[in-house]
PDB file of C-alpha atoms in Angstrom:
ATOM      1  CA  GLN A   1       0.000   0.000   0.000  1.00 82.00           C
ATOM      2  CA  VAL A   2       2.854   2.388   0.828  1.00 83.00           C
ATOM      3  CA  ARG A   3       4.602   1.563  -2.478  1.00 84.00           C
ATOM      4  CA  THR A   4       1.354   2.063  -4.362  1.00 84.00           C
ATOM      5  CA  ALA A   5       0.686   5.379  -2.626  1.00 79.00           C
ATOM      6  CA  LEU A   6       4.218   6.593  -3.381  1.00 80.00           C
ATOM      7  CA  ALA A   7       3.943   5.522  -7.023  1.00 78.00           C
ATOM      8  CA  GLU A   8       0.633   7.368  -7.357  1.00 82.00           C
ATOM      9  CA  LYS A   9       2.139  10.476  -5.744  1.00 81.00           C
ATOM     10  CA  GLU A  10       5.117  10.393  -8.102  1.00 80.00           C
ATOM     11  CA  MET A  11       2.806   9.992 -11.089  1.00 83.00           C
ATOM     12  CA  LEU A  12       0.718  12.966  -9.945  1.00 84.00           C
ATOM     13  CA  LEU A  13       3.823  15.111  -9.385  1.00 83.00           C
ATOM     14  CA  ARG A  14       5.111  14.286 -12.860  1.00 83.00           C
ATOM     15  CA  GLU A  15       1.726  15.104 -14.360  1.00 87.00           C
ATOM     16  CA  LEU A  16       1.658  18.371 -12.401  1.00 85.00           C
ATOM     17  CA  ASN A  17       5.087  19.368 -13.726  1.00 81.00           C
ATOM     18  CA  HIS A  18       4.067  18.362 -17.253  1.00 85.00           C
ATOM     19  CA  ARG A  19       0.884  20.440 -17.148  1.00 90.00           C
ATOM     20  CA  THR A  20       2.649  23.401 -15.545  1.00 90.00           C
ATOM     21  CA  LYS A  21       5.256  23.312 -18.311  1.00 89.00           C
ATOM     22  CA  ASN A  22       2.559  23.132 -20.990  1.00 92.00           C
ATOM     23  CA  ASN A  23       0.557  26.006 -19.483  1.00 94.00           C
ATOM     24  CA  LEU A  24       3.635  28.227 -19.195  1.00 92.00           C
ATOM     25  CA  ASN A  25       4.568  27.502 -22.803  1.00 92.00           C
ATOM     26  CA  ILE A  26       1.019  28.370 -23.888  1.00 95.00           C
ATOM     27  CA  VAL A  27       1.297  31.731 -22.100  1.00 95.00           C
ATOM     28  CA  ALA A  28       4.698  32.342 -23.703  1.00 93.00           C
ATOM     29  CA  SER A  29       3.307  31.458 -27.142  1.00 94.00           C
ATOM     30  CA  LEU A  30       0.364  33.831 -26.696  1.00 95.00           C
ATOM     31  CA  ILE A  31       2.772  36.638 -25.800  1.00 94.00           C
ATOM     32  CA  HIS A  32       4.856  35.772 -28.869  1.00 93.00           C
ATOM     33  CA  LEU A  33       1.829  35.872 -31.149  1.00 95.00           C
ATOM     34  CA  GLN A  34       0.672  39.185 -29.708  1.00 94.00           C
ATOM     35  CA  ALA A  35       4.139  40.652 -30.259  1.00 92.00           C
ATOM     36  CA  GLU A  36       4.217  39.401 -33.842  1.00 92.00           C
ATOM     37  CA  ALA A  37       0.927  41.201 -34.515  1.00 93.00           C
ATOM     38  CA  SER A  38       2.260  44.525 -33.219  1.00 93.00           C
ATOM     39  CA  ASP A  39       4.177  47.184 -35.135  1.00 93.00           C
ATOM     40  CA  ASN A  40       5.468  48.732 -31.917  1.00 94.00           C
ATOM     41  CA  LYS A  41       9.186  47.824 -31.678  1.00 91.00           C
ATOM     42  CA  GLN A  42       9.386  48.680 -27.979  1.00 92.00           C
ATOM     43  CA  PHE A  43       6.442  46.444 -27.155  1.00 94.00           C
ATOM     44  CA  ARG A  44       7.894  43.606 -29.222  1.00 92.00           C
ATOM     45  CA  ALA A  45      11.205  43.853 -27.385  1.00 90.00           C
ATOM     46  CA  LEU A  46       9.479  43.792 -23.989  1.00 90.00           C
ATOM     47  CA  ALA A  47       7.318  40.856 -25.062  1.00 93.00           C
ATOM     48  CA  GLU A  48      10.383  38.928 -26.214  1.00 91.00           C
ATOM     49  CA  THR A  49      12.063  39.462 -22.841  1.00 90.00           C
ATOM     50  CA  LEU A  50       8.932  38.352 -20.982  1.00 92.00           C
ATOM     51  CA  GLU A  51       8.561  35.294 -23.206  1.00 92.00           C
ATOM     52  CA  ASN A  52      12.139  34.199 -22.460  1.00 90.00           C
ATOM     53  CA  ARG A  53      11.585  34.644 -18.719  1.00 91.00           C
ATOM     54  CA  ILE A  54       8.493  32.443 -18.804  1.00 93.00           C
ATOM     55  CA  ARG A  55      10.154  29.771 -20.934  1.00 91.00           C
ATOM     56  CA  SER A  56      13.100  29.619 -18.527  1.00 90.00           C
ATOM     57  CA  ILE A  57      10.659  28.654 -15.736  1.00 91.00           C
ATOM     58  CA  ALA A  58       8.874  26.161 -17.991  1.00 91.00           C
ATOM     59  CA  GLN A  59      12.228  24.486 -18.673  1.00 89.00           C
ATOM     60  CA  VAL A  60      12.590  23.587 -14.972  1.00 88.00           C
ATOM     61  CA  HIS A  61       9.246  21.792 -14.967  1.00 87.00           C
ATOM     62  CA  GLN A  62      10.147  20.014 -18.197  1.00 88.00           C
ATOM     63  CA  MET A  63      13.339  18.699 -16.576  1.00 84.00           C
ATOM     64  CA  LEU A  64      11.511  17.580 -13.430  1.00 83.00           C
ATOM     65  CA  TYR A  65       8.922  15.780 -15.559  1.00 81.00           C
ATOM     66  CA  ARG A  66      11.704  13.714 -17.164  1.00 81.00           C
ATOM     67  CA  ALA A  67      14.071  13.437 -14.195  1.00 79.00           C
ATOM     68  CA  PRO A  68      14.475  10.220 -12.187  1.00 79.00           C
ATOM     69  CA  ASP A  69      14.530  12.348  -9.002  1.00 79.00           C
ATOM     70  CA  LEU A  70      11.633  14.814  -8.774  1.00 71.00           C
ATOM     71  CA  SER A  71      13.264  16.815  -5.971  1.00 79.00           C
ATOM     72  CA  GLN A  72      16.476  17.835  -7.747  1.00 87.00           C
ATOM     73  CA  VAL A  73      17.421  19.898 -10.810  1.00 89.00           C
ATOM     74  CA  ASN A  74      20.879  19.723 -12.373  1.00 92.00           C
ATOM     75  CA  LEU A  75      21.953  23.363 -12.815  1.00 92.00           C
ATOM     76  CA  GLU A  76      24.560  22.367 -15.400  1.00 94.00           C
ATOM     77  CA  GLU A  77      21.988  20.727 -17.678  1.00 92.00           C
ATOM     78  CA  TYR A  78      19.421  23.452 -16.973  1.00 92.00           C
ATOM     79  CA  THR A  79      21.868  26.202 -17.927  1.00 94.00           C
ATOM     80  CA  HIS A  80      22.833  24.379 -21.125  1.00 93.00           C
ATOM     81  CA  ARG A  81      19.158  24.294 -22.139  1.00 91.00           C
ATOM     82  CA  LEU A  82      18.694  27.964 -21.242  1.00 91.00           C
ATOM     83  CA  VAL A  83      21.652  28.895 -23.446  1.00 93.00           C
ATOM     84  CA  GLU A  84      20.309  26.928 -26.401  1.00 90.00           C
ATOM     85  CA  ASN A  85      16.823  28.442 -26.018  1.00 88.00           C
ATOM     86  CA  LEU A  86      18.187  31.998 -25.829  1.00 90.00           C
ATOM     87  CA  VAL A  87      20.556  31.493 -28.767  1.00 90.00           C
ATOM     88  CA  SER A  88      17.633  30.259 -30.836  1.00 88.00           C
ATOM     89  CA  GLY A  89      15.091  32.807 -29.581  1.00 84.00           C
ATOM     90  CA  LEU A  90      17.398  35.836 -29.897  1.00 86.00           C
ATOM     91  CA  MET A  91      18.998  34.554 -33.114  1.00 86.00           C
ATOM     92  CA  VAL A  92      22.497  34.825 -31.636  1.00 88.00           C
ATOM     93  CA  SER A  93      25.289  34.335 -34.173  1.00 88.00           C
ATOM     94  CA  ARG A  94      27.583  31.543 -33.019  1.00 87.00           C
ATOM     95  CA  ALA A  95      30.082  32.770 -35.620  1.00 88.00           C
ATOM     96  CA  ASN A  96      30.427  36.080 -33.766  1.00 91.00           C
ATOM     97  CA  ILE A  97      29.857  35.068 -30.142  1.00 93.00           C
ATOM     98  CA  ASP A  98      31.737  32.152 -28.606  1.00 94.00           C
ATOM     99  CA  ILE A  99      29.721  30.680 -25.716  1.00 94.00           C
ATOM    100  CA  GLU A 100      31.512  28.570 -23.112  1.00 95.00           C
ATOM    101  CA  LEU A 101      29.860  26.656 -20.258  1.00 95.00           C
ATOM    102  CA  ASP A 102      32.288  25.583 -17.531  1.00 95.00           C
ATOM    103  CA  SER A 103      30.316  23.675 -14.934  1.00 94.00           C
ATOM    104  CA  MET A 104      30.216  20.655 -12.688  1.00 91.00           C
ATOM    105  CA  PRO A 105      26.944  18.800 -12.014  1.00 92.00           C
ATOM    106  CA  VAL A 106      25.249  20.817  -9.263  1.00 94.00           C
ATOM    107  CA  TYR A 107      21.884  19.608  -7.984  1.00 93.00           C
ATOM    108  CA  VAL A 108      19.413  21.954  -6.274  1.00 92.00           C
ATOM    109  CA  GLY A 109      15.740  21.980  -5.377  1.00 88.00           C
ATOM    110  CA  LEU A 110      12.975  23.634  -7.390  1.00 85.00           C
ATOM    111  CA  ASN A 111      12.846  26.738  -5.171  1.00 87.00           C
ATOM    112  CA  THR A 112      16.540  27.323  -5.864  1.00 91.00           C
ATOM    113  CA  ALA A 113      16.585  26.329  -9.527  1.00 90.00           C
ATOM    114  CA  ILE A 114      13.913  28.809 -10.662  1.00 91.00           C
ATOM    115  CA  PRO A 115      15.582  32.003  -9.308  1.00 91.00           C
ATOM    116  CA  CYS A 116      18.981  30.743 -10.526  1.00 93.00           C
ATOM    117  CA  GLY A 117      17.537  30.198 -13.981  1.00 92.00           C
ATOM    118  CA  GLN A 118      15.951  33.651 -13.990  1.00 92.00           C
ATOM    119  CA  ILE A 119      19.236  35.312 -12.997  1.00 94.00           C
ATOM    120  CA  ILE A 120      21.197  33.415 -15.661  1.00 94.00           C
ATOM    121  CA  ASN A 121      18.491  34.246 -18.207  1.00 92.00           C
ATOM    122  CA  GLU A 122      18.707  37.988 -17.431  1.00 92.00           C
ATOM    123  CA  LEU A 123      22.514  38.097 -17.534  1.00 94.00           C
ATOM    124  CA  LEU A 124      22.777  36.132 -20.771  1.00 94.00           C
ATOM    125  CA  SER A 125      20.002  38.121 -22.445  1.00 92.00           C
ATOM    126  CA  ASN A 126      21.794  41.370 -21.611  1.00 90.00           C
ATOM    127  CA  ALA A 127      25.105  40.003 -22.898  1.00 92.00           C
ATOM    128  CA  PHE A 128      23.631  38.718 -26.162  1.00 92.00           C
ATOM    129  CA  LYS A 129      21.640  41.909 -26.802  1.00 90.00           C
ATOM    130  CA  TYR A 130      24.052  44.658 -25.751  1.00 90.00           C
ATOM    131  CA  ALA A 131      27.640  43.434 -25.290  1.00 91.00           C
ATOM    132  CA  PHE A 132      28.459  42.929 -28.960  1.00 93.00           C
ATOM    133  CA  PRO A 133      26.895  45.679 -31.115  1.00 90.00           C
ATOM    134  CA  ALA A 134      27.340  45.962 -34.888  1.00 85.00           C
ATOM    135  CA  GLY A 135      28.518  42.394 -35.343  1.00 84.00           C
ATOM    136  CA  ARG A 136      31.360  42.702 -32.829  1.00 90.00           C
ATOM    137  CA  LYS A 137      32.954  39.341 -31.994  1.00 93.00           C
ATOM    138  CA  GLY A 138      33.493  38.146 -28.445  1.00 93.00           C
ATOM    139  CA  ARG A 139      33.046  35.512 -25.792  1.00 94.00           C
ATOM    140  CA  VAL A 140      30.443  34.770 -23.115  1.00 96.00           C
ATOM    141  CA  THR A 141      31.463  32.436 -20.298  1.00 96.00           C
ATOM    142  CA  ILE A 142      29.147  30.765 -17.780  1.00 97.00           C
ATOM    143  CA  GLN A 143      30.708  29.034 -14.769  1.00 97.00           C
ATOM    144  CA  ILE A 144      28.847  27.018 -12.129  1.00 96.00           C
ATOM    145  CA  HIS A 145      30.764  25.445  -9.267  1.00 96.00           C
ATOM    146  CA  GLN A 146      30.022  24.127  -5.792  1.00 95.00           C
ATOM    147  CA  ALA A 147      32.529  24.346  -2.939  1.00 93.00           C
ATOM    148  CA  PRO A 148      32.976  21.551  -0.380  1.00 91.00           C
ATOM    149  CA  ASP A 149      31.075  23.646   2.189  1.00 90.00           C
ATOM    150  CA  GLY A 150      28.018  23.725  -0.109  1.00 90.00           C
ATOM    151  CA  GLU A 151      28.440  27.288  -1.390  1.00 95.00           C
ATOM    152  CA  ILE A 152      27.471  27.588  -5.063  1.00 96.00           C
ATOM    153  CA  THR A 153      28.988  30.177  -7.380  1.00 96.00           C
ATOM    154  CA  ILE A 154      27.382  31.157 -10.676  1.00 97.00           C
ATOM    155  CA  ARG A 155      29.497  33.479 -12.809  1.00 97.00           C
ATOM    156  CA  VAL A 156      28.462  35.003 -16.145  1.00 97.00           C
ATOM    157  CA  ALA A 157      31.078  37.072 -17.979  1.00 96.00           C
ATOM    158  CA  ASP A 158      31.463  38.703 -21.376  1.00 95.00           C
ATOM    159  CA  ASP A 159      34.303  40.629 -23.029  1.00 93.00           C
ATOM    160  CA  GLY A 160      31.979  43.045 -24.797  1.00 92.00           C
ATOM    161  CA  VAL A 161      31.667  46.824 -24.746  1.00 90.00           C
ATOM    162  CA  GLY A 162      30.636  46.924 -21.082  1.00 87.00           C
ATOM    163  CA  PHE A 163      28.465  49.455 -19.269  1.00 82.00           C
ATOM    164  CA  PRO A 164      28.658  53.178 -20.125  1.00 75.00           C
ATOM    165  CA  PRO A 165      31.270  55.255 -18.205  1.00 73.00           C
ATOM    166  CA  GLY A 166      30.097  56.135 -14.710  1.00 71.00           C
ATOM    167  CA  TYR A 167      27.473  53.382 -14.644  1.00 73.00           C
ATOM    168  CA  ASP A 168      26.595  52.171 -11.141  1.00 72.00           C
ATOM    169  CA  GLU A 169      24.635  48.896 -11.138  1.00 70.00           C
ATOM    170  CA  THR A 170      23.616  49.413  -7.496  1.00 68.00           C
ATOM    171  CA  LYS A 171      21.622  52.491  -8.572  1.00 70.00           C
ATOM    172  CA  ALA A 172      20.239  51.030 -11.796  1.00 69.00           C
ATOM    173  CA  THR A 173      16.467  51.170 -12.191  1.00 69.00           C
ATOM    174  CA  SER A 174      16.053  48.787 -15.132  1.00 80.00           C
ATOM    175  CA  LEU A 175      13.725  45.851 -14.527  1.00 81.00           C
ATOM    176  CA  GLY A 176      16.407  43.301 -15.418  1.00 83.00           C
ATOM    177  CA  ILE A 177      18.994  44.528 -12.880  1.00 86.00           C
ATOM    178  CA  THR A 178      16.282  45.032 -10.241  1.00 89.00           C
ATOM    179  CA  LEU A 179      15.054  41.487 -10.827  1.00 90.00           C
ATOM    180  CA  ILE A 180      18.585  40.073 -10.477  1.00 92.00           C
ATOM    181  CA  HIS A 181      19.033  41.764  -7.092  1.00 92.00           C
ATOM    182  CA  LEU A 182      15.605  40.620  -5.857  1.00 93.00           C
ATOM    183  CA  LEU A 183      16.258  37.014  -6.885  1.00 93.00           C
ATOM    184  CA  ALA A 184      19.708  37.043  -5.271  1.00 94.00           C
ATOM    185  CA  SER A 185      18.072  38.232  -2.030  1.00 94.00           C
ATOM    186  CA  GLN A 186      15.554  35.401  -2.359  1.00 93.00           C
ATOM    187  CA  LEU A 187      18.493  32.967  -2.418  1.00 94.00           C
ATOM    188  CA  HIS A 188      20.123  34.788   0.538  1.00 94.00           C
ATOM    189  CA  GLY A 189      23.083  35.207  -1.767  1.00 95.00           C
ATOM    190  CA  SER A 190      25.606  37.909  -2.618  1.00 94.00           C
ATOM    191  CA  LEU A 191      26.146  39.599  -5.991  1.00 93.00           C
ATOM    192  CA  TYR A 192      29.398  40.976  -7.335  1.00 92.00           C
ATOM    193  CA  PHE A 193      29.759  43.003 -10.547  1.00 91.00           C
ATOM    194  CA  ASP A 194      33.082  43.662 -12.281  1.00 89.00           C
ATOM    195  CA  ILE A 195      32.807  46.125 -15.184  1.00 85.00           C
ATOM    196  CA  ARG A 196      36.503  46.788 -15.847  1.00 83.00           C
ATOM    197  CA  GLN A 197      36.627  44.578 -18.963  1.00 85.00           C
ATOM    198  CA  GLY A 198      33.218  43.788 -20.374  1.00 90.00           C
ATOM    199  CA  VAL A 199      30.729  42.762 -17.684  1.00 93.00           C
ATOM    200  CA  THR A 200      31.151  40.010 -15.109  1.00 94.00           C
ATOM    201  CA  CYS A 201      28.521  39.084 -12.539  1.00 95.00           C
ATOM    202  CA  ALA A 202      29.127  36.498  -9.821  1.00 96.00           C
ATOM    203  CA  LEU A 203      26.375  35.119  -7.577  1.00 96.00           C
ATOM    204  CA  ARG A 204      27.244  33.158  -4.441  1.00 96.00           C
ATOM    205  CA  PHE A 205      24.772  31.375  -2.170  1.00 96.00           C
ATOM    206  CA  LYS A 206      24.449  28.338   0.054  1.00 92.00           C
ATOM    207  CA  LYS A 207      22.825  25.289  -1.510  1.00 81.00           C
ATOM    208  CA  ASP A 208      19.104  25.014  -0.755  1.00 63.00           C
ATOM    209  CA  HIS A 209      19.216  27.645   1.982  1.00 57.00           C
TER     210      HIS A 209
END
């Protein structure tokens, strides 16, 4: 009876993740269609950003639906999928931008994976959109590592044009930067920006705080 109950619970959890993923993708598709029907470039850009944010959450539920362990998400695999989705969605030129993922398998719970994915999504989107204007060539590096004490470091760096002179990310009012800080606080983590050569952002937090 216990085995049967556990099997039924697992089946229901998988179905829940599957349906959540499908519903999120439907919402993202509706936003995409609405953007395609608009002539307003600003609206289309905002819709594209929102669509990518929603799809990054849907990707977590897709992974849990297929995973042997419903309680853990592999950040390395998750990040790889996020990169591929963004490259495809933003039509990033692999000929111009070299993308490197340096990661070990790091497993976290759902409540950690979603904010991590959102932060990585924001940082990569900014790098792909703004770091390499006018066909400039460069490199984007994503590093994910876990220390023996359980501290996880996620580092996203590019060697692009960087922020404008005098830019202070702590005083930035853009939704993307604000969202990154809010999500880092949710993880009880610390953020570090280095803007001396391109833009580097490092997030550090304890696993499943």
